[in-house]
Amino acid sequence: MNLRSSWVAETGQTREDTRLTQLGATTPSNPIQVRSGILPGSYDGQYRVSGFWMEGAGGTMQATVHEGRAVIQADSNQGAYPVTLPETLSLTFADGDASNSRVDLVVLRVYDDLYDDSGFTKAAVEIIRGTPAVTPADPALPDIALPIYRVTVRAGTSAGTGGINWNDDVEDLRTSVVAIGGILPAYGDTGNGAYPGQYRDSGGSLQRWDGSAWVAYPSALGGIAPAGTVTTASYTGQYRDSSAGVLQRWNGSAWVSYQQVPAWTDYTPVWRTDTGTAPSVGNGQLAGSYVKTGTVVHVRIYLRIGSTTNLAALAANGNWSFSLPVPPVSTSWKLDGRVLTAIAFDASAALSYQGSALLSTANGGTAVSLRDGMALTNDIWDKGHPFAWATGDVLSVHGTYESAS
């Protein structure tokens, strides 16, 4: 028979059938096995897990294990064993070795003669004694056992020497288990989830297993996950706050910064005139840089006249213009707003002239019609305006505009 059932056949149901098909307090670990663990809960509701709590008597080698219920998974062909301790139980640890410490394990153990030839069919709370050693290790576990405590018995320990240090030498190994579909109260090592959509309470937040990681919930569904709670996102477009305080978005394979950090990009403007010979900067300097965030562009253009700049060859009333890094939007009122600032510096006189520039979509985007901003003259700036340009003079154009895309 390869399909086991409970309470269907009138006769013939075995203990094995019952264990294999029981559907009570079990958390799946795979399609046919469940997690071993202790059922959560306490008498007053203050503690996540109080079942099988162990407390030691000070100055002794004795401890008391309190009542509780648990499920112990055996091999896949055996099923899971539900066990109950209905009342407290006393345990006595053997005295420590004279020279070396050892590690003992307190376990919930199942004897099943059908499988282990032990001659017993029972469950018990036992101490599995370790071997004294310079570096003691856990003893081997029986075939069907759930470790609930690790106790270090130090060399020379006995009731006459003060007994076991119950505060420092006892490690709680208990893990929790709940019915399928229930929210697992994380206690001890819960390990990976069994299926996407499984939930656990981590103690501070509700988490969902997404198939590869426990993801905070509901921040995994539209909210911003707090820093440190999410390693791998559960879907493209999820957001989290990084440990550096930067908002990040999951792009399907990696977390990328969503808060774009502005950075200047250099470009070389093209210097033009309306008529005559084209300008050549020679040993002067013509440079530009910009920042583009969405359709907002910040730009700055710098021209310094050199001794070999071809000013003499340029036409009078040439009307200078300079190319922009990206095309501006073509809406007329946004072009005709003199949104760029122009400053001309006469190095020989140490005077600055305040001006402005218009935007144009010509030639892929241009700053044109550089003029005095104080209404002193309406001449467009060129080699003779607002003063006679010479070596060392500087023109700066800067401002913000809306790009076409």
Tab-separated table of C-alpha atoms in Angstrom:
chain	number	residue	atom	x	y	z
A	1	MET	CA	0.000	0.000	0.000
A	2	ASN	CA	1.624	3.286	-1.096
A	3	LEU	CA	-1.165	5.662	0.060
A	4	ARG	CA	-1.690	5.776	3.802
A	5	SER	CA	-4.946	6.870	5.405
A	6	SER	CA	-6.281	7.583	8.881
A	7	TRP	CA	-9.683	6.614	10.228
A	8	VAL	CA	-10.912	5.299	6.877
A	9	ALA	CA	-10.506	1.539	7.056
A	10	GLU	CA	-12.694	-0.241	9.601
A	11	THR	CA	-9.720	-2.298	10.775
A	12	GLY	CA	-6.033	-2.483	10.111
A	13	GLN	CA	-4.965	1.098	10.799
A	14	THR	CA	-1.433	1.037	12.173
A	15	ARG	CA	0.450	3.460	14.376
A	16	GLU	CA	2.580	4.218	11.325
A	17	ASP	CA	-0.508	5.106	9.284
A	18	THR	CA	-1.593	7.563	11.948
A	19	ARG	CA	1.797	9.263	12.146
A	20	LEU	CA	2.186	9.509	8.385
A	21	THR	CA	-1.199	11.116	7.843
A	22	GLN	CA	-1.618	13.296	10.931
A	23	LEU	CA	-2.306	16.894	9.881
A	24	GLY	CA	-2.324	18.713	13.217
A	25	ALA	CA	0.502	20.889	14.489
A	26	THR	CA	2.957	20.474	11.647
A	27	THR	CA	4.957	22.926	9.581
A	28	PRO	CA	5.986	21.342	6.251
A	29	SER	CA	9.662	21.069	5.441
A	30	ASN	CA	9.048	19.256	2.144
A	31	PRO	CA	6.085	17.478	0.500
A	32	ILE	CA	6.139	14.498	2.916
A	33	GLN	CA	8.062	15.634	5.993
A	34	VAL	CA	7.477	18.282	8.652
A	35	ARG	CA	9.618	20.382	10.945
A	36	SER	CA	10.480	18.937	14.307
A	37	GLY	CA	9.670	21.428	17.008
A	38	ILE	CA	7.745	22.486	20.059
A	39	LEU	CA	4.250	23.916	20.017
A	40	PRO	CA	4.285	27.574	21.074
A	41	GLY	CA	2.382	29.182	23.915
A	42	SER	CA	2.529	29.822	27.646
A	43	TYR	CA	0.034	29.862	30.491
A	44	ASP	CA	-0.164	33.666	30.717
A	45	GLY	CA	0.581	34.474	27.092
A	46	GLN	CA	3.814	36.318	27.915
A	47	TYR	CA	6.224	33.935	26.193
A	48	ARG	CA	6.464	32.629	22.664
A	49	VAL	CA	7.557	29.157	23.694
A	50	SER	CA	7.336	27.793	27.245
A	51	GLY	CA	6.958	24.089	26.450
A	52	PHE	CA	9.855	21.947	27.676
A	53	TRP	CA	11.406	24.926	29.456
A	54	MET	CA	14.280	23.725	31.616
A	55	GLU	CA	15.398	25.380	34.845
A	56	GLY	CA	18.334	24.280	36.924
A	57	ALA	CA	18.558	24.195	40.705
A	58	GLY	CA	21.371	26.452	41.880
A	59	GLY	CA	24.433	24.690	43.282
A	60	THR	CA	23.317	21.283	42.000
A	61	MET	CA	23.510	18.976	39.008
A	62	GLN	CA	19.729	18.747	38.779
A	63	ALA	CA	17.276	20.450	36.435
A	64	THR	CA	13.533	20.432	35.926
A	65	VAL	CA	11.933	20.176	32.490
A	66	HIS	CA	8.429	21.620	32.366
A	67	GLU	CA	5.460	20.249	30.480
A	68	GLY	CA	4.977	20.720	26.761
A	69	ARG	CA	3.980	19.259	23.393
A	70	ALA	CA	6.203	18.609	20.388
A	71	VAL	CA	6.432	16.906	17.006
A	72	ILE	CA	9.502	14.843	16.098
A	73	GLN	CA	10.047	13.970	12.435
A	74	ALA	CA	11.741	10.669	11.678
A	75	ASP	CA	12.782	9.315	8.276
A	76	SER	CA	10.360	10.021	5.459
A	77	ASN	CA	9.028	6.443	5.507
A	78	GLN	CA	8.294	6.584	9.253
A	79	GLY	CA	6.382	9.831	9.605
A	80	ALA	CA	6.290	12.277	12.499
A	81	TYR	CA	5.787	11.451	16.161
A	82	PRO	CA	3.640	13.769	18.300
A	83	VAL	CA	4.739	13.697	21.957
A	84	THR	CA	3.484	15.287	25.166
A	85	LEU	CA	5.016	15.815	28.594
A	86	PRO	CA	1.972	16.359	30.826
A	87	GLU	CA	3.903	17.191	34.007
A	88	THR	CA	7.343	18.362	35.082
A	89	LEU	CA	10.275	15.959	35.006
A	90	SER	CA	13.555	16.021	36.958
A	91	LEU	CA	16.898	15.294	35.302
A	92	THR	CA	20.270	14.726	36.949
A	93	PHE	CA	23.510	15.388	35.100
A	94	ALA	CA	26.562	13.283	35.821
A	95	ASP	CA	29.489	14.976	37.558
A	96	GLY	CA	32.146	16.530	35.384
A	97	ASP	CA	35.342	14.798	34.369
A	98	ALA	CA	38.351	15.568	36.516
A	99	SER	CA	40.404	16.965	33.611
A	100	ASN	CA	38.204	17.970	30.667
A	101	SER	CA	34.802	19.498	30.018
A	102	ARG	CA	32.074	17.761	28.077
A	103	VAL	CA	28.864	18.722	26.260
A	104	ASP	CA	25.588	17.001	27.087
A	105	LEU	CA	22.377	17.283	25.067
A	106	VAL	CA	18.899	17.177	26.551
A	107	VAL	CA	16.652	15.575	23.948
A	108	LEU	CA	13.118	14.417	23.320
A	109	ARG	CA	13.674	10.842	22.176
A	110	VAL	CA	11.407	8.294	20.526
A	111	TYR	CA	12.065	4.565	20.769
A	112	ASP	CA	10.367	2.509	18.070
A	113	ASP	CA	11.352	-1.130	18.107
A	114	LEU	CA	9.892	-1.643	14.654
A	115	TYR	CA	12.731	0.488	13.261
A	116	ASP	CA	15.508	0.650	15.856
A	117	ASP	CA	15.366	-2.843	17.459
A	118	SER	CA	15.593	-1.139	20.830
A	119	GLY	CA	13.049	-3.380	22.442
A	120	PHE	CA	11.013	-0.320	23.421
A	121	THR	CA	8.072	1.560	22.036
A	122	LYS	CA	7.998	4.810	23.987
A	123	ALA	CA	9.023	8.477	24.163
A	124	ALA	CA	11.344	9.940	26.794
A	125	VAL	CA	13.198	13.070	27.890
A	126	GLU	CA	16.845	12.071	28.194
A	127	ILE	CA	20.358	13.378	28.656
A	128	ILE	CA	22.759	12.277	25.936
A	129	ARG	CA	26.132	12.459	27.640
A	130	GLY	CA	29.070	13.776	25.682
A	131	THR	CA	32.712	12.745	25.791
A	132	PRO	CA	35.144	14.853	27.892
A	133	ALA	CA	37.763	16.505	25.699
A	134	VAL	CA	40.025	19.537	25.508
A	135	THR	CA	37.588	20.858	22.889
A	136	PRO	CA	34.327	19.074	23.670
A	137	ALA	CA	31.790	18.444	20.909
A	138	ASP	CA	28.120	17.518	20.813
A	139	PRO	CA	27.443	13.812	21.237
A	140	ALA	CA	25.824	11.889	18.398
A	141	LEU	CA	22.042	11.985	18.408
A	142	PRO	CA	19.843	8.901	18.379
A	143	ASP	CA	17.895	8.218	15.177
A	144	ILE	CA	14.652	9.832	16.374
A	145	ALA	CA	15.453	12.706	18.715
A	146	LEU	CA	14.867	16.444	19.043
A	147	PRO	CA	17.625	18.300	20.951
A	148	ILE	CA	16.198	21.001	23.218
A	149	TYR	CA	19.195	22.095	25.317
A	150	ARG	CA	22.982	22.013	25.141
A	151	VAL	CA	24.647	21.890	28.556
A	152	THR	CA	28.379	22.310	29.112
A	153	VAL	CA	29.559	20.316	32.124
A	154	ARG	CA	32.923	21.793	32.989
A	155	ALA	CA	35.835	19.801	34.372
A	156	GLY	CA	35.473	19.096	38.077
A	157	THR	CA	31.820	20.202	38.229
A	158	SER	CA	29.695	18.534	40.880
A	159	ALA	CA	27.156	19.422	43.519
A	160	GLY	CA	30.025	19.744	45.951
A	161	THR	CA	31.808	22.352	43.787
A	162	GLY	CA	28.799	24.563	43.101
A	163	GLY	CA	27.082	22.547	40.400
A	164	ILE	CA	26.381	23.581	36.803
A	165	ASN	CA	26.369	27.275	35.953
A	166	TRP	CA	22.793	27.359	34.672
A	167	ASN	CA	23.114	30.964	33.450
A	168	ASP	CA	26.240	30.637	31.307
A	169	ASP	CA	26.608	26.946	30.428
A	170	VAL	CA	23.134	26.181	29.078
A	171	GLU	CA	22.081	26.918	25.478
A	172	ASP	CA	18.424	26.810	24.462
A	173	LEU	CA	18.028	24.777	21.249
A	174	ARG	CA	14.238	24.661	21.146
A	175	THR	CA	12.521	25.502	17.865
A	176	SER	CA	8.829	26.110	17.288
A	177	VAL	CA	6.283	24.451	15.045
A	178	VAL	CA	2.700	25.355	14.122
A	179	ALA	CA	-0.057	23.913	11.981
A	180	ILE	CA	0.226	24.241	8.217
A	181	GLY	CA	-0.799	27.741	7.153
A	182	GLY	CA	-0.189	29.152	10.606
A	183	ILE	CA	2.216	31.982	11.369
A	184	LEU	CA	5.372	30.490	12.809
A	185	PRO	CA	6.630	32.304	15.932
A	186	ALA	CA	10.351	32.367	15.198
A	187	TYR	CA	12.178	30.817	18.121
A	188	GLY	CA	15.625	29.408	17.599
A	189	ASP	CA	16.753	28.577	14.090
A	190	THR	CA	13.721	28.427	11.813
A	191	GLY	CA	15.835	27.876	8.688
A	192	ASN	CA	14.423	28.372	5.211
A	193	GLY	CA	10.729	28.428	4.513
A	194	ALA	CA	8.987	25.371	3.095
A	195	TYR	CA	6.990	27.150	0.391
A	196	PRO	CA	6.518	30.684	-1.040
A	197	GLY	CA	3.786	32.367	0.955
A	198	GLN	CA	4.723	30.883	4.315
A	199	TYR	CA	4.760	33.423	7.154
A	200	ARG	CA	6.685	33.805	10.382
A	201	ASP	CA	6.772	36.311	13.218
A	202	SER	CA	10.411	37.301	13.663
A	203	GLY	CA	9.716	38.951	17.005
A	204	GLY	CA	9.628	42.453	15.587
A	205	SER	CA	7.930	42.059	12.232
A	206	LEU	CA	5.862	39.716	10.124
A	207	GLN	CA	7.891	38.060	7.379
A	208	ARG	CA	6.973	36.115	4.252
A	209	TRP	CA	9.072	33.448	2.543
A	210	ASP	CA	9.370	34.450	-1.125
A	211	GLY	CA	11.086	31.275	-2.300
A	212	SER	CA	14.620	32.370	-1.481
A	213	ALA	CA	14.485	34.669	1.560
A	214	TRP	CA	12.308	35.856	4.414
A	215	VAL	CA	10.928	39.257	3.335
A	216	ALA	CA	9.385	41.777	5.715
A	217	TYR	CA	5.624	42.102	5.309
A	218	PRO	CA	3.732	44.329	4.509
A	219	SER	CA	6.733	46.410	3.431
A	220	ALA	CA	7.253	43.798	0.725
A	221	LEU	CA	3.921	44.794	-0.793
A	222	GLY	CA	4.151	48.431	-1.774
A	223	GLY	CA	5.842	49.819	1.300
A	224	ILE	CA	9.496	50.749	1.766
A	225	ALA	CA	11.346	47.992	3.585
A	226	PRO	CA	13.383	49.307	6.553
A	227	ALA	CA	17.167	49.130	6.367
A	228	GLY	CA	18.550	45.674	7.065
A	229	THR	CA	15.285	43.758	6.649
A	230	VAL	CA	15.453	42.752	2.974
A	231	THR	CA	18.385	41.193	1.128
A	232	THR	CA	16.662	39.897	-1.991
A	233	ALA	CA	13.436	41.541	-3.146
A	234	SER	CA	10.298	39.555	-3.850
A	235	TYR	CA	9.374	41.488	-7.004
A	236	THR	CA	10.716	44.049	-9.470
A	237	GLY	CA	9.844	47.532	-8.292
A	238	GLN	CA	10.167	46.856	-4.572
A	239	TYR	CA	11.831	49.599	-2.550
A	240	ARG	CA	14.030	49.575	0.519
A	241	ASP	CA	15.948	52.023	2.665
A	242	SER	CA	19.642	51.146	2.493
A	243	SER	CA	21.974	51.223	5.482
A	244	ALA	CA	23.520	54.349	3.941
A	245	GLY	CA	20.173	56.145	4.003
A	246	VAL	CA	19.596	55.908	0.238
A	247	LEU	CA	16.272	54.816	-1.248
A	248	GLN	CA	16.850	51.784	-3.473
A	249	ARG	CA	14.696	49.999	-6.076
A	250	TRP	CA	14.970	46.328	-7.048
A	251	ASN	CA	15.384	46.157	-10.839
A	252	GLY	CA	14.936	42.406	-11.069
A	253	SER	CA	18.519	41.426	-10.304
A	254	ALA	CA	20.055	44.112	-8.082
A	255	TRP	CA	19.276	47.054	-5.809
A	256	VAL	CA	19.922	50.368	-7.555
A	257	SER	CA	19.791	53.862	-6.144
A	258	TYR	CA	16.433	55.468	-6.779
A	259	GLN	CA	17.499	58.855	-5.479
A	260	GLN	CA	19.540	60.078	-8.404
A	261	VAL	CA	22.675	61.742	-7.130
A	262	PRO	CA	23.378	64.788	-9.335
A	263	ALA	CA	26.727	64.739	-11.101
A	264	TRP	CA	28.204	67.229	-13.542
A	265	THR	CA	29.021	66.016	-17.048
A	266	ASP	CA	31.538	67.922	-19.130
A	267	TYR	CA	30.875	68.828	-22.747
A	268	THR	CA	32.502	71.115	-25.316
A	269	PRO	CA	30.159	73.890	-26.533
A	270	VAL	CA	30.220	75.028	-30.139
A	271	TRP	CA	30.933	78.788	-30.432
A	272	ARG	CA	29.153	80.345	-33.416
A	273	THR	CA	28.464	83.743	-35.025
A	274	ASP	CA	25.583	84.797	-37.264
A	275	THR	CA	27.911	86.170	-39.952
A	276	GLY	CA	31.517	86.086	-41.018
A	277	THR	CA	34.377	83.848	-40.000
A	278	ALA	CA	33.710	81.083	-37.500
A	279	PRO	CA	35.312	81.660	-34.094
A	280	SER	CA	38.393	79.675	-33.047
A	281	VAL	CA	39.404	79.712	-29.392
A	282	GLY	CA	43.077	79.084	-30.105
A	283	ASN	CA	45.064	78.959	-26.849
A	284	GLY	CA	42.091	80.251	-24.912
A	285	GLN	CA	39.577	77.940	-23.293
A	286	LEU	CA	36.038	76.945	-24.187
A	287	ALA	CA	34.349	74.428	-21.899
A	288	GLY	CA	30.969	73.460	-20.518
A	289	SER	CA	29.294	71.118	-18.069
A	290	TYR	CA	25.734	70.164	-17.194
A	291	VAL	CA	23.500	68.115	-14.915
A	292	LYS	CA	20.337	66.544	-16.298
A	293	THR	CA	17.667	65.154	-13.958
A	294	GLY	CA	14.585	64.158	-15.876
A	295	THR	CA	13.834	67.171	-18.095
A	296	VAL	CA	15.597	69.654	-15.807
A	297	VAL	CA	18.990	70.762	-17.123
A	298	HIS	CA	21.542	72.859	-15.274
A	299	VAL	CA	24.234	74.189	-17.599
A	300	ARG	CA	27.330	76.359	-17.402
A	301	ILE	CA	29.444	77.570	-20.343
A	302	TYR	CA	32.899	79.103	-19.940
A	303	LEU	CA	34.899	81.094	-22.538
A	304	ARG	CA	38.294	82.617	-21.829
A	305	ILE	CA	39.924	84.606	-24.646
A	306	GLY	CA	43.513	83.615	-25.434
A	307	SER	CA	46.286	85.396	-27.256
A	308	THR	CA	45.638	83.297	-30.375
A	309	THR	CA	41.851	83.463	-30.277
A	310	ASN	CA	40.858	84.787	-33.741
A	311	LEU	CA	39.048	87.914	-32.514
A	312	ALA	CA	40.499	90.057	-35.310
A	313	ALA	CA	39.035	87.769	-37.961
A	314	LEU	CA	35.553	87.859	-36.507
A	315	ALA	CA	32.878	90.078	-38.024
A	316	ALA	CA	31.581	93.123	-36.211
A	317	ASN	CA	28.016	92.591	-35.075
A	318	GLY	CA	28.644	88.879	-35.412
A	319	ASN	CA	26.181	87.994	-32.643
A	320	TRP	CA	27.798	85.182	-30.651
A	321	SER	CA	25.921	81.981	-29.691
A	322	PHE	CA	26.860	78.773	-27.908
A	323	SER	CA	25.502	75.237	-28.250
A	324	LEU	CA	23.623	73.641	-25.351
A	325	PRO	CA	24.282	70.094	-24.076
A	326	VAL	CA	20.732	68.839	-24.800
A	327	PRO	CA	17.913	70.351	-26.895
A	328	PRO	CA	15.488	72.615	-25.017
A	329	VAL	CA	11.728	72.168	-25.083
A	330	SER	CA	10.193	73.879	-28.119
A	331	THR	CA	7.307	75.619	-26.315
A	332	SER	CA	7.581	79.275	-27.318
A	333	TRP	CA	7.046	80.895	-23.921
A	334	LYS	CA	9.647	78.621	-22.396
A	335	LEU	CA	12.191	79.710	-25.010
A	336	ASP	CA	11.406	83.427	-24.847
A	337	GLY	CA	12.067	83.841	-21.154
A	338	ARG	CA	15.751	84.795	-20.975
A	339	VAL	CA	16.326	81.959	-18.556
A	340	LEU	CA	20.127	81.902	-18.805
A	341	THR	CA	22.436	84.354	-17.084
A	342	ALA	CA	25.419	85.771	-18.963
A	343	ILE	CA	28.355	87.535	-17.305
A	344	ALA	CA	31.120	89.233	-19.296
A	345	PHE	CA	34.316	90.055	-17.399
A	346	ASP	CA	36.684	92.724	-18.735
A	347	ALA	CA	40.011	91.628	-17.245
A	348	SER	CA	41.875	94.841	-18.079
A	349	ALA	CA	39.266	97.023	-16.323
A	350	ALA	CA	38.292	94.425	-13.710
A	351	LEU	CA	34.618	95.025	-14.521
A	352	SER	CA	31.782	92.533	-14.844
A	353	TYR	CA	28.809	93.080	-17.138
A	354	GLN	CA	25.533	91.387	-16.269
A	355	GLY	CA	23.516	89.988	-19.141
A	356	SER	CA	21.136	87.247	-20.220
A	357	ALA	CA	20.623	84.787	-23.050
A	358	LEU	CA	17.666	83.286	-24.855
A	359	LEU	CA	17.138	79.638	-25.675
A	360	SER	CA	16.829	78.390	-29.241
A	361	THR	CA	16.124	74.976	-30.720
A	362	ALA	CA	18.409	75.756	-33.686
A	363	ASN	CA	21.390	73.452	-34.238
A	364	GLY	CA	20.110	71.037	-31.578
A	365	GLY	CA	19.849	73.701	-28.891
A	366	THR	CA	21.660	77.025	-28.597
A	367	ALA	CA	22.077	79.940	-26.194
A	368	VAL	CA	21.522	83.036	-28.393
A	369	SER	CA	20.976	86.792	-28.192
A	370	LEU	CA	23.374	87.489	-25.341
A	371	ARG	CA	22.509	91.050	-24.228
A	372	ASP	CA	23.087	93.516	-21.446
A	373	GLY	CA	20.759	92.887	-18.562
A	374	MET	CA	20.722	96.449	-17.201
A	375	ALA	CA	18.960	98.008	-20.219
A	376	LEU	CA	22.050	100.057	-21.037
A	377	THR	CA	22.249	98.836	-24.645
A	378	ASN	CA	20.377	96.465	-26.891
A	379	ASP	CA	23.454	95.284	-28.803
A	380	ILE	CA	23.933	91.516	-29.009
A	381	TRP	CA	27.287	90.557	-27.576
A	382	ASP	CA	30.121	89.879	-29.967
A	383	LYS	CA	33.779	90.917	-30.258
A	384	GLY	CA	32.892	94.585	-29.686
A	385	HIS	CA	30.123	94.243	-27.085
A	386	PRO	CA	29.632	94.870	-24.239
A	387	PHE	CA	33.300	95.879	-24.535
A	388	ALA	CA	36.186	95.211	-26.894
A	389	TRP	CA	37.196	91.666	-26.029
A	390	ALA	CA	40.887	90.910	-25.468
A	391	THR	CA	43.207	88.300	-24.019
A	392	GLY	CA	42.202	87.208	-20.536
A	393	ASP	CA	38.571	88.319	-20.773
A	394	VAL	CA	35.969	85.762	-19.658
A	395	LEU	CA	32.400	85.022	-20.646
A	396	SER	CA	30.223	82.839	-18.423
A	397	VAL	CA	26.746	81.593	-19.337
A	398	HIS	CA	24.828	79.517	-16.807
A	399	GLY	CA	21.297	78.651	-15.756
A	400	THR	CA	18.505	76.084	-15.774
A	401	TYR	CA	16.137	75.128	-18.572
A	402	GLU	CA	13.644	72.459	-19.538
A	403	SER	CA	14.834	69.902	-22.038
A	404	ALA	CA	12.755	68.425	-24.853
A	405	SER	CA	13.060	64.916	-23.380
